[in-house]
CSV table of C-alpha atoms and ligand atoms in Angstrom, one decimal:
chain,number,residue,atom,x,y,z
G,1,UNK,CA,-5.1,26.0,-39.7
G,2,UNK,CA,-1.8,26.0,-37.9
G,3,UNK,CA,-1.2,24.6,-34.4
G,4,UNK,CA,0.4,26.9,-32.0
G,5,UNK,CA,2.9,25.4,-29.7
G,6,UNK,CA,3.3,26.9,-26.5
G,7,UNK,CA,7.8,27.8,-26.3
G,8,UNK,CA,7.1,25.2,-22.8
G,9,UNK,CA,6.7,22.6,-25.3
G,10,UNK,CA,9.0,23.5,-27.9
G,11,UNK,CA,11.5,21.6,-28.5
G,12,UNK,CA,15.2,22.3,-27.7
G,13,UNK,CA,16.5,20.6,-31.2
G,14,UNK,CA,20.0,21.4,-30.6
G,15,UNK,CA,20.4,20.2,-27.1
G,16,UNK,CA,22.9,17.5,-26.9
G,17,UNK,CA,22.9,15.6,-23.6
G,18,UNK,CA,25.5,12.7,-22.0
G,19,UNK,CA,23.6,11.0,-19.1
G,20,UNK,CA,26.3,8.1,-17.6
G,21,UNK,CA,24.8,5.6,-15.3
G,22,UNK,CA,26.3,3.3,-13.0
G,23,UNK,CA,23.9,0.4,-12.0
G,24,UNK,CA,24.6,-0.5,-7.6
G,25,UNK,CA,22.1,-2.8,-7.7
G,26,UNK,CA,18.6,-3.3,-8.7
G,27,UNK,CA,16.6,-1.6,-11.4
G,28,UNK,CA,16.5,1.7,-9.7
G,29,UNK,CA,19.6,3.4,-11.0
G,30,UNK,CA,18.9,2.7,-14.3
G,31,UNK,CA,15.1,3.1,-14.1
G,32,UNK,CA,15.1,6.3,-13.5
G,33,UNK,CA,18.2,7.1,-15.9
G,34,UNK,CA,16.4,5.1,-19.1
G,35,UNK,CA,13.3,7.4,-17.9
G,36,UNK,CA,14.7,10.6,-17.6
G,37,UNK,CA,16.6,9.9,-20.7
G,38,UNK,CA,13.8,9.7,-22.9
G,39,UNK,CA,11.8,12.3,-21.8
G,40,UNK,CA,14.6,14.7,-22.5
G,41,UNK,CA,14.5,13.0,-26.2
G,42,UNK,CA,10.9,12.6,-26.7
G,43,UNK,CA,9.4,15.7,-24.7
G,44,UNK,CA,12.4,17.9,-24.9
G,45,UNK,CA,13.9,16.7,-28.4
G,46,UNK,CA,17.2,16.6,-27.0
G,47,UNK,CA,20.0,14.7,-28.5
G,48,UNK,CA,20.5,11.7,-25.9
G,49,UNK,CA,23.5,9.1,-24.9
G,50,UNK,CA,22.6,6.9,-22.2
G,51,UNK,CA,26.4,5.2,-21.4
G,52,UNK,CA,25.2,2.2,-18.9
G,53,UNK,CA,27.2,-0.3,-17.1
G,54,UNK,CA,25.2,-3.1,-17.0
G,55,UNK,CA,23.4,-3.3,-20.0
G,56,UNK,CA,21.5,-6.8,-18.3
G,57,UNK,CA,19.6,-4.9,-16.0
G,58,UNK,CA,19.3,-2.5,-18.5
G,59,UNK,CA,17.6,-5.5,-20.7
G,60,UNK,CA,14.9,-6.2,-17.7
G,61,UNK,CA,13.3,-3.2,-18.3
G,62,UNK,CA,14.1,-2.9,-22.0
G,63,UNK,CA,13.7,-6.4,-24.3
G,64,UNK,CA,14.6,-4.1,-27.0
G,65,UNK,CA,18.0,-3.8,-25.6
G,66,UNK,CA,20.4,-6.2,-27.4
G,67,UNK,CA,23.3,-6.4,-24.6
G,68,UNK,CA,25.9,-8.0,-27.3
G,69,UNK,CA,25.9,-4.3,-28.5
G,70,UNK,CA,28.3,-1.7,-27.6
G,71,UNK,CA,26.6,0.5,-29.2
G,72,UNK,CA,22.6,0.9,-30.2
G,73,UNK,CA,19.4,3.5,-30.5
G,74,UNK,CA,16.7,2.3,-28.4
G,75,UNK,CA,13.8,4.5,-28.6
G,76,UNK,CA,15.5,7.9,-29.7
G,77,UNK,CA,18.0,7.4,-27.4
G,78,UNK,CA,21.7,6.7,-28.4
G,79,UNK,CA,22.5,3.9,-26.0
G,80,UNK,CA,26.7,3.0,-25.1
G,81,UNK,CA,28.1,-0.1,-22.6
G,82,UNK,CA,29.9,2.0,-20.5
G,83,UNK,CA,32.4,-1.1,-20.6
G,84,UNK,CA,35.1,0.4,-18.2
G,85,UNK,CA,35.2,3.2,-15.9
G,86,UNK,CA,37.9,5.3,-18.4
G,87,UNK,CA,35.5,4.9,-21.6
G,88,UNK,CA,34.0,7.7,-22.9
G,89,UNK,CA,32.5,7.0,-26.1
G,90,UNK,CA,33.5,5.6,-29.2
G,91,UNK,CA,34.0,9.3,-30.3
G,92,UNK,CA,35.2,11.8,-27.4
G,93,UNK,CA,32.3,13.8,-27.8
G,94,UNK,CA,31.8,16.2,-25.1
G,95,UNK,CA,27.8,17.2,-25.3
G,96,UNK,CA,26.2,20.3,-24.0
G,97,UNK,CA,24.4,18.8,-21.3
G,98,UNK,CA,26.1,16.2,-19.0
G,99,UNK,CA,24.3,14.4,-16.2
G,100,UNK,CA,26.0,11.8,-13.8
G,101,UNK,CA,23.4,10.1,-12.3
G,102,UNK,CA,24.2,9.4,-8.3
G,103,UNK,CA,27.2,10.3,-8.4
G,104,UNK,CA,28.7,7.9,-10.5
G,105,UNK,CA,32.3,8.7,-11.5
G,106,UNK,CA,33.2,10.2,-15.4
G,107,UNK,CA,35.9,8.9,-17.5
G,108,UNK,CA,38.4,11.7,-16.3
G,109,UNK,CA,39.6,12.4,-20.1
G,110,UNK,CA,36.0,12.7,-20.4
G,111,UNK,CA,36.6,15.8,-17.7
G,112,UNK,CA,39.7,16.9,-19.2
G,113,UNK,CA,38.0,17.1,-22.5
G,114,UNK,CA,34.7,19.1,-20.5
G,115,UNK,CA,37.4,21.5,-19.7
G,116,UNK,CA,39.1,22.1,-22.9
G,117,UNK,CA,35.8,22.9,-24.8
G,118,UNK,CA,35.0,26.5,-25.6
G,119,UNK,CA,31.7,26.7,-24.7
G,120,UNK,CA,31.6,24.3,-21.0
G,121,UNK,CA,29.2,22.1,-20.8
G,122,UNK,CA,26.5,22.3,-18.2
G,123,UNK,CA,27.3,19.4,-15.7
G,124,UNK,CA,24.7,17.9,-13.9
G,125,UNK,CA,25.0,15.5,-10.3
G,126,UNK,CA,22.0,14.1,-10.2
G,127,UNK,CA,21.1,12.8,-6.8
G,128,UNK,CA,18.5,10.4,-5.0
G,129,UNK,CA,15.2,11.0,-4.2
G,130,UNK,CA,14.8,12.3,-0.6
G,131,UNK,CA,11.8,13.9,0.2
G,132,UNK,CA,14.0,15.5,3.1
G,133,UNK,CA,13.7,19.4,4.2
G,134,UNK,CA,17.6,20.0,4.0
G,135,UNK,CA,16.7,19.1,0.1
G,136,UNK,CA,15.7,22.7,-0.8
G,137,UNK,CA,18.6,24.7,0.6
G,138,UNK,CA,21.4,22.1,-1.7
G,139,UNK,CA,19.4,21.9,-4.9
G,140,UNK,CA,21.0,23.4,-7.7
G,141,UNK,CA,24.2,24.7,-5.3
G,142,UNK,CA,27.2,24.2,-7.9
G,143,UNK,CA,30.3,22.6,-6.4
G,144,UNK,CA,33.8,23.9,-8.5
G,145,UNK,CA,35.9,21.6,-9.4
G,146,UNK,CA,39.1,21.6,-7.6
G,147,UNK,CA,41.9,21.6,-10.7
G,148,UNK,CA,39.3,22.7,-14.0
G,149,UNK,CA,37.1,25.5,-14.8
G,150,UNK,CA,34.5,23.9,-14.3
G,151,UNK,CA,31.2,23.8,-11.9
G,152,UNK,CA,29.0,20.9,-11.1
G,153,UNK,CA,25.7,21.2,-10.0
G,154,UNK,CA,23.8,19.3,-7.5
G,155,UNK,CA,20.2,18.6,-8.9
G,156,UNK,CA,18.0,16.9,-6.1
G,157,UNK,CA,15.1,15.6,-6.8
G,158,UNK,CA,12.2,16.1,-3.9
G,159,UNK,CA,8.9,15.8,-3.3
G,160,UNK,CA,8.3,19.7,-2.0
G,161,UNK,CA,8.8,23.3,-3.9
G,162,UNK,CA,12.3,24.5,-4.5
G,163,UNK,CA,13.4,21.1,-4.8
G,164,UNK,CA,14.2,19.5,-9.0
G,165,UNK,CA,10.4,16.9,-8.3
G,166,UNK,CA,10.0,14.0,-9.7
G,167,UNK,CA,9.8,12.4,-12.8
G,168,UNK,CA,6.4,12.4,-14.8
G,169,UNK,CA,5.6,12.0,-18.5
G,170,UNK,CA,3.4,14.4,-20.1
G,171,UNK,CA,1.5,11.7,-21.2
G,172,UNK,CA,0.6,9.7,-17.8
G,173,UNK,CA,-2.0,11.5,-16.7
G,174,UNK,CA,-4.5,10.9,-19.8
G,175,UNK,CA,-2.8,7.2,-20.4
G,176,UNK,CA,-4.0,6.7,-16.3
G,177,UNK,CA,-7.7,7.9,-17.6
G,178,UNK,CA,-8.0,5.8,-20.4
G,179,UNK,CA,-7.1,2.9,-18.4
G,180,UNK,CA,-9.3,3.4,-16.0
G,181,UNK,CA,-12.3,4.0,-18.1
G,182,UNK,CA,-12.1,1.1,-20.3
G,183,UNK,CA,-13.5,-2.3,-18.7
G,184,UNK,CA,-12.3,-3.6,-21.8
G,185,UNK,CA,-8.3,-2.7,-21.3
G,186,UNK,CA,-8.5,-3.9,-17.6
G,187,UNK,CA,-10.4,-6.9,-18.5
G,188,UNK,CA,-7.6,-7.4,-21.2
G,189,UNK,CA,-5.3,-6.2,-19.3
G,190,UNK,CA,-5.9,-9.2,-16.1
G,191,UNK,CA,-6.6,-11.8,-19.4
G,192,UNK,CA,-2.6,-11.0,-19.9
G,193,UNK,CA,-1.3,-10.8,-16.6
G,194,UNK,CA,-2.9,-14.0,-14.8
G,195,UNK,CA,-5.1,-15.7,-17.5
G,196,UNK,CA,-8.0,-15.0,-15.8
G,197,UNK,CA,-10.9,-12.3,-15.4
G,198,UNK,CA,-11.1,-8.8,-13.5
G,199,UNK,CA,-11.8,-10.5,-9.6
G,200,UNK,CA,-14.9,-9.1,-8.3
G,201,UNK,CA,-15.5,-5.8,-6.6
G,202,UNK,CA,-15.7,-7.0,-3.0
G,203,UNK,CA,-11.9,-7.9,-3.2
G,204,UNK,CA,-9.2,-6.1,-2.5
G,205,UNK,CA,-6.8,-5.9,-5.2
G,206,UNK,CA,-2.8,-5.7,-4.1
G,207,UNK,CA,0.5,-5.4,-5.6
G,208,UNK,CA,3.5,-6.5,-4.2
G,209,UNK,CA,7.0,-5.4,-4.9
G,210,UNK,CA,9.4,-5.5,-2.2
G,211,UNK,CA,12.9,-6.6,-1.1
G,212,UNK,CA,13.3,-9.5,1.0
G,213,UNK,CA,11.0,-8.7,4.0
G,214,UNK,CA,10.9,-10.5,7.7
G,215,UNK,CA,7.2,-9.5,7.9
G,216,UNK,CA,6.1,-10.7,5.0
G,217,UNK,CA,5.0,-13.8,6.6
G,218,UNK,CA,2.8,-12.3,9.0
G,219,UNK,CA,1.5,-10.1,6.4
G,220,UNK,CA,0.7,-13.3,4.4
G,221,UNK,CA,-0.7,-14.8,7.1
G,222,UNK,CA,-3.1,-11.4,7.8
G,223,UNK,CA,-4.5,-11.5,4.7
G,224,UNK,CA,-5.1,-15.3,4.5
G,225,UNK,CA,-7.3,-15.0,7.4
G,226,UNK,CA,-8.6,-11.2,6.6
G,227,UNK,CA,-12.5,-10.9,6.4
G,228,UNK,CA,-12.9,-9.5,2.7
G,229,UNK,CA,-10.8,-11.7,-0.2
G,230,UNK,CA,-7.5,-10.2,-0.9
G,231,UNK,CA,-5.9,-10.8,-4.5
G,232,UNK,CA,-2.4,-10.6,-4.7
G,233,UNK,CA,0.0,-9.6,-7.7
G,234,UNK,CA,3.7,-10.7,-7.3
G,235,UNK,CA,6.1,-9.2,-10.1
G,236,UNK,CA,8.7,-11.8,-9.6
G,237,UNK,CA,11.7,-10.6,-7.7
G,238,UNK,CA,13.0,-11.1,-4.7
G,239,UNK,CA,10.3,-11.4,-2.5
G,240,UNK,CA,8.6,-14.4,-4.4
G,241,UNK,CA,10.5,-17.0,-2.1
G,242,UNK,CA,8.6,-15.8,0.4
G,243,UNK,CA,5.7,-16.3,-0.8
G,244,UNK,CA,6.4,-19.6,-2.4
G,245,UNK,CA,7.3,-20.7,1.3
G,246,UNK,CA,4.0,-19.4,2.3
G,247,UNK,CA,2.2,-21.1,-0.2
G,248,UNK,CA,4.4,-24.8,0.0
G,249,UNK,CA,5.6,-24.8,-3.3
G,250,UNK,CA,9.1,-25.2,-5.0
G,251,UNK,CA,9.2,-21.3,-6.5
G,252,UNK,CA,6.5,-18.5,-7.4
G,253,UNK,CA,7.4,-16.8,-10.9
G,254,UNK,CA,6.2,-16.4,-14.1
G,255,UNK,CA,7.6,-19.6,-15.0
G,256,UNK,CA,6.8,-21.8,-12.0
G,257,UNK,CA,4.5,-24.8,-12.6
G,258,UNK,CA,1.6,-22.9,-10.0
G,259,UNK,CA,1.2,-19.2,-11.0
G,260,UNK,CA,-1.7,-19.0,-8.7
G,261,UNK,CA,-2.2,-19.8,-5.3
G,262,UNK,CA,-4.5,-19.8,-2.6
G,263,UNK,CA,-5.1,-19.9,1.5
G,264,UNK,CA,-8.2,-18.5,3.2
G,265,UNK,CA,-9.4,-15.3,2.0
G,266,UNK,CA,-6.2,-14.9,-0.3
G,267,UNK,CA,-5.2,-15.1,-3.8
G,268,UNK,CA,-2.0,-14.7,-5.3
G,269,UNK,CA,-0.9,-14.4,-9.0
G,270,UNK,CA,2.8,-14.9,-9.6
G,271,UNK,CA,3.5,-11.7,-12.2
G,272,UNK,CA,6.1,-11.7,-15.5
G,273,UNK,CA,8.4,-8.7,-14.6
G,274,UNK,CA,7.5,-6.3,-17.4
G,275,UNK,CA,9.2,-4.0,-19.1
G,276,UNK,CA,9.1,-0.6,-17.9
G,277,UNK,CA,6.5,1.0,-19.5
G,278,UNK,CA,3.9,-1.9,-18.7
G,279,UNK,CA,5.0,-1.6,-14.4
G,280,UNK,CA,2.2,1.2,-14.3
G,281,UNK,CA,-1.0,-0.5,-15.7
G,282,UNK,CA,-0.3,-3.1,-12.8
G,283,UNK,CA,-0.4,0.0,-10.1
G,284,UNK,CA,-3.6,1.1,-12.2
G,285,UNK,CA,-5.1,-2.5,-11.7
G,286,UNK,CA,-4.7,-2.7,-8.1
G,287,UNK,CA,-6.2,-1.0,-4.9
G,288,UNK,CA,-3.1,-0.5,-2.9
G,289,UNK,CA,0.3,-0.7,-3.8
G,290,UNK,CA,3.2,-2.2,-2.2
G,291,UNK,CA,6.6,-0.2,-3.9
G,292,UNK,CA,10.2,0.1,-3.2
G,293,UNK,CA,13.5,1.8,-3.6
G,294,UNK,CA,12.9,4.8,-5.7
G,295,UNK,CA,11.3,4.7,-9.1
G,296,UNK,CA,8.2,2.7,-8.3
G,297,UNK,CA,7.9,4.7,-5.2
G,298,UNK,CA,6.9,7.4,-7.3
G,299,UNK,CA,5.3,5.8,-10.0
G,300,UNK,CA,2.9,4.4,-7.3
G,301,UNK,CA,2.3,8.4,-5.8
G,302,UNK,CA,1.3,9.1,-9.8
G,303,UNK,CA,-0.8,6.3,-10.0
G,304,UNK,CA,-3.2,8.2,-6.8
G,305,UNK,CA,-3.8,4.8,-5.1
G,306,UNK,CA,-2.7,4.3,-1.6
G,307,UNK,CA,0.7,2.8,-1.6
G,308,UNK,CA,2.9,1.4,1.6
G,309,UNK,CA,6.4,2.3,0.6
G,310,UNK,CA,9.5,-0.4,1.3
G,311,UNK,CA,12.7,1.7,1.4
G,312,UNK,CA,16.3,0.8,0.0
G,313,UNK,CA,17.9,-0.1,3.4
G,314,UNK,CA,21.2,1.8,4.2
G,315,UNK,CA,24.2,1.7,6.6
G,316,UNK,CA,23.2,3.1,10.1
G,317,UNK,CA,19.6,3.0,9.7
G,318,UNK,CA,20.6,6.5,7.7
G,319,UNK,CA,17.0,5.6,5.3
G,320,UNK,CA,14.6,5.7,8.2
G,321,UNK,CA,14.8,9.8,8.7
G,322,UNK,CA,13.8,9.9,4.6
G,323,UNK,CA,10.9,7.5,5.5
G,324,UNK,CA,9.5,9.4,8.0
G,325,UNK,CA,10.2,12.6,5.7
G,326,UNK,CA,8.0,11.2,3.1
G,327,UNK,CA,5.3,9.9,5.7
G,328,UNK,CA,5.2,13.9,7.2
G,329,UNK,CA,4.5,15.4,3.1
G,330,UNK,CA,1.9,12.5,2.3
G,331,UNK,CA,0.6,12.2,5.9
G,332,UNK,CA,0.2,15.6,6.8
G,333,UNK,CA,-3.6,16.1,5.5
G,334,UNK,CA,-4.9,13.0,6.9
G,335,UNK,CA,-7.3,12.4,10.1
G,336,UNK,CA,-4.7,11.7,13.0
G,337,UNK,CA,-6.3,8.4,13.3
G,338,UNK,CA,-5.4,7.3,9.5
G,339,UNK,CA,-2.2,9.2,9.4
G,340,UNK,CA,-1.0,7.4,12.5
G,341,UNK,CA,-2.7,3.8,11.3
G,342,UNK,CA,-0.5,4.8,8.4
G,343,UNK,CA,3.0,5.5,10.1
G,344,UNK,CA,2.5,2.4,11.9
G,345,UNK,CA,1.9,0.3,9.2
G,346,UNK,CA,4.7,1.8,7.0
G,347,UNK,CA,7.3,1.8,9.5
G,348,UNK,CA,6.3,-2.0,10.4
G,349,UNK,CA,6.7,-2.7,6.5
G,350,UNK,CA,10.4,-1.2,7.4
G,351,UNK,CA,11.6,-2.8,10.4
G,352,UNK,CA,9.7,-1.0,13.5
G,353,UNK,CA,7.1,-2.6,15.3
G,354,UNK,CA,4.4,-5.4,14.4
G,355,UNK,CA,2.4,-5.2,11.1
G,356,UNK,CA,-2.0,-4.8,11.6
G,357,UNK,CA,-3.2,-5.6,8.5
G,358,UNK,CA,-6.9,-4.7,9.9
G,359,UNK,CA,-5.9,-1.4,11.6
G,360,UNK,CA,-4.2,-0.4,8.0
G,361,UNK,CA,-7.3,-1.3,6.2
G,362,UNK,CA,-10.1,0.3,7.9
G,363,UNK,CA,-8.8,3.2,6.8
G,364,UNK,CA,-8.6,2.2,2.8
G,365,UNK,CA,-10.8,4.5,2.1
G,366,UNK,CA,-9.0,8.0,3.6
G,367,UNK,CA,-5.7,7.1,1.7
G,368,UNK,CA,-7.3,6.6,-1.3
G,369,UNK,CA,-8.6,10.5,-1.0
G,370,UNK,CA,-5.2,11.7,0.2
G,371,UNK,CA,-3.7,9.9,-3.2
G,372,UNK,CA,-5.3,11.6,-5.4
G,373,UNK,CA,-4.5,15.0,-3.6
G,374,UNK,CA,-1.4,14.5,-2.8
G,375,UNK,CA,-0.6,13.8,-6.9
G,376,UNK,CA,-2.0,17.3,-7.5
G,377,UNK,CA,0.2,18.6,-4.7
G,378,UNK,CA,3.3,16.9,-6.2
G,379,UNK,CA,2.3,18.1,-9.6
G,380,UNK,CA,2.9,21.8,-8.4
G,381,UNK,CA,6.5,20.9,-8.0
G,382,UNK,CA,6.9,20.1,-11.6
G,383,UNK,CA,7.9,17.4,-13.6
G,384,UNK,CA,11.9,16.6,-12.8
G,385,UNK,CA,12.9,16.2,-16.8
G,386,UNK,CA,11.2,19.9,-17.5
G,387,UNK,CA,13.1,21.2,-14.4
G,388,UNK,CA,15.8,19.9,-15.1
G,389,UNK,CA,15.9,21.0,-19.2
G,390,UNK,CA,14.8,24.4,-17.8
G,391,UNK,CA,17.6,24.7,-15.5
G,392,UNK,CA,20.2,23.7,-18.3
G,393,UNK,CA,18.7,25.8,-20.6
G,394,UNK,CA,18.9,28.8,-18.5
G,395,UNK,CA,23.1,27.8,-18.1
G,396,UNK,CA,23.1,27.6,-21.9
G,397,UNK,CA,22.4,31.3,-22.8
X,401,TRH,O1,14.9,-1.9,-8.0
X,401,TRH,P1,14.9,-0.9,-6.9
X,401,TRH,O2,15.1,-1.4,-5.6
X,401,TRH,O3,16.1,0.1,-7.2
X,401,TRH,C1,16.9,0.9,-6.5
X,401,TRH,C2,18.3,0.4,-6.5
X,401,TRH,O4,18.4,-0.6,-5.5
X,401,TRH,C3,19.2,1.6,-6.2
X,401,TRH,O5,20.5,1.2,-6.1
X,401,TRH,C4,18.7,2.3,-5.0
X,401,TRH,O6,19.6,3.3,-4.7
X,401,TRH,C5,17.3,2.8,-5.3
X,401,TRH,O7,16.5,1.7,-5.5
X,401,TRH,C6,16.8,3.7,-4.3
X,401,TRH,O8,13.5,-0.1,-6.9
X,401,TRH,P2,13.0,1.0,-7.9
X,401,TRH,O9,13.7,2.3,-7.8
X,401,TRH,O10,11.6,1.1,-7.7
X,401,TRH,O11,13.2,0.5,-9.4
X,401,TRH,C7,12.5,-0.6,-9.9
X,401,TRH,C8,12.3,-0.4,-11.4
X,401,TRH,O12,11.8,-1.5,-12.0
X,401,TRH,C9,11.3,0.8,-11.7
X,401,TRH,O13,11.7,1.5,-12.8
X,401,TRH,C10,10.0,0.0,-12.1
X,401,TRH,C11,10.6,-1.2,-12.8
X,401,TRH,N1,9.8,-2.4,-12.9
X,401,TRH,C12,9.6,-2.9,-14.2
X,401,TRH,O14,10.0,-2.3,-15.2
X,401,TRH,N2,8.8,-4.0,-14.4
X,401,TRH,C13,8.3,-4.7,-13.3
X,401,TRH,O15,7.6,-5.7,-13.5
X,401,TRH,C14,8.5,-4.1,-12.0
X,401,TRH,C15,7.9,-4.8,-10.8
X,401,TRH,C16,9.3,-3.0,-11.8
């Protein structure tokens, strides 16, 4: 018998792709690079060189990642310390496929070589997430360059149709479903994460990853005094001073004398950051999920459990318009009394107003139904990795 595979699927053997990332700050930059990176080499069978910065934040996501290498394959991916902004590889290589992520700046001989080559390469911009309506009308729009023949092309990744989505693996979707019908790999799965068992069903199960936040406290507070147990999971980061101050003790991590703590009706596990690939079967183990910036944003939309989203602050309060852009797509088949409870509560999370734990929580129940249709809604848009391939591809002929 021979297995038919579907030309989607196929692989695109002789693709060779250069994605450069410059980390800012945080895991985001390179989250979603090290992500996109190998599902255009495992899904796509692309060639792939990730050139990176700052291979330590690199490292957080990937222990695999040796950082005293300038040069390493992690995963099917050909991994380079992009050691200074002029380097461009140990060989000047120019690839068929080349991806800047946000804008960071290539090595200009790495341009000037783009523009020598016979066949030009297919150069890709790829932007932040903003689930914003303007989104549409500039993805894909090719910008020329202003001394080569050469074009760059915006790719925006968006929450809506006509925009290049969001990533998702092809595999998510069934690894979700296994998860979440095996008591066994949640029971295992809490055994590892807090050296305990599953908590009981009356609880409320939360995660909790966040930049510094002035209403954390209050939040804290809410839930300490909340009528049905709360039990919270704290990756270690740079909220977990909060709640160590909360809780009266020196620090809250994974390597803090007390990993647990409790007051009142709450519960709170002080979490190892994990590598990537084990952030999701915490989302999976939890009942609502507290995310940020832009990769566990989404991840937390894939995982279809209500999620209260803390966004990457910018200059001029220029992030609040994309809040309240994602709040219209996700809020928009909700009751008006949960879709406002919801605005509320997320632009409180952000800065606006006073945080009502109670008022957020009665309506549990209609988020969870609006996460799971809302994943099929953002599934329409495709996967950003496949849109992305396809779009390249269809440059390549
Ligand atoms: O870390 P972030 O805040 O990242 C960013 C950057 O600040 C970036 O400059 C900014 O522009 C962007 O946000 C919008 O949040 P984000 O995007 O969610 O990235 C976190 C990554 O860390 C994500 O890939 C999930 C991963 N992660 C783990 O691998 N293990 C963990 O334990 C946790 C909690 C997260």
């Amino acid at each position: 018998m021979t297995t038919a595979r579907s030309p989607a699927s196929a692989p695109d053997r002789r693709i060779a792709c250069d994605l450069f990332c410059a980390v800012i700050d945080n895991f985001g930059d390179i989250g979603v690079c090290w992500r996109l990176a190998r599902q255009l080499a495992h899904e796509h069978g692309w060639q792939v060189r990730l050139f990176v910065d700052d291979l330590h934040a690199f490292q957080k996501l990937c222990p695999a990642l040796d950082t005293s290498r300038a040069k390493q394959s992690v995963e099917g991916v050909l991994v380079e310390h992009w050691h200074t902004p002029t380097h461009a590889g140990d060989t000047l290589q120019i690839a068929d496929v080349v991806i800047e992520a946000f804008a960071c700046e290539l090595p200009p001989v790495y341009v000037a070589a783009m523009a020598g080559r016979a066949r030009k390469p297919v150069w890709l911009n790829l932007e932040y997430l903003s689930a914003e309506d303007w989104v549409a009308d500039f993805h894909l729009r090719p910008s020329p360059h202003p001394r080569y023949a050469l074009a760059k092309h915006f790719f925006f990744p968006g929450l809506s149709p006509g925009t290049g989505g969001v990533l998702k693996e092809r595999t998510l979707d069934a690894a979700r479903a296994d998860f979440e019908r095996s008591p066994e790999a949640r029971a295992a799965w809490w055994q590892r994460a807090t050296d305990g068992p599953p908590p009981g069903a009356d609880a409320t199960v939360i995660s909790l990853f966040a930049y510094e936040n002035p209403a954390v406290d209050s939040l804290l507070a809410q839930w300490r005094d909340a009528e049905k147990p709360v039990v919270l999971l704290v990756p270690e980061g740079r909220i977990s001073g909060a709640l160590a101050r909360f809780f009266g003790l020196p620090s809250f991590g994974a390597d803090s004398e007390v990993r647990q703590a409790t007051r009142g009706a709450l519960r709170a596990h002080a979490l190892a950051f994990t590598e990537q690939c084990g952030y999701d079967p915490l989302l999976w183990a939890c009942d609502l999920n507290f995310v940020r910036g832009e990769d566990s944003f989404v991840r937390a939309q894939w995982a279809t459990r209500p999620f209260v989203w803390h966004i990457y602050p910018q200059a001029d309060a220029a992030h609040l318009p994309k809040l309240d852009a994602a709040l219209a797509h996700y809020g928009r088949a909700l009751p008006e009394a949960p879709r406002a409870a919801l605005e509320r509560f997320w632009h409180a999370w952000n800065g606006r107003g006073a945080l009502d734990w109670a008022d957020f929580a009665q309506h549990l129940p209609a988020y969870a139904a609006r996460a799971s249709t809302w994943a099929d809604e953002l599934a329409q848009v495709g996967d950003l990795a496949g849109n992305l391939a396809e779009f390249a591809k269809s440059q390549l002929k």
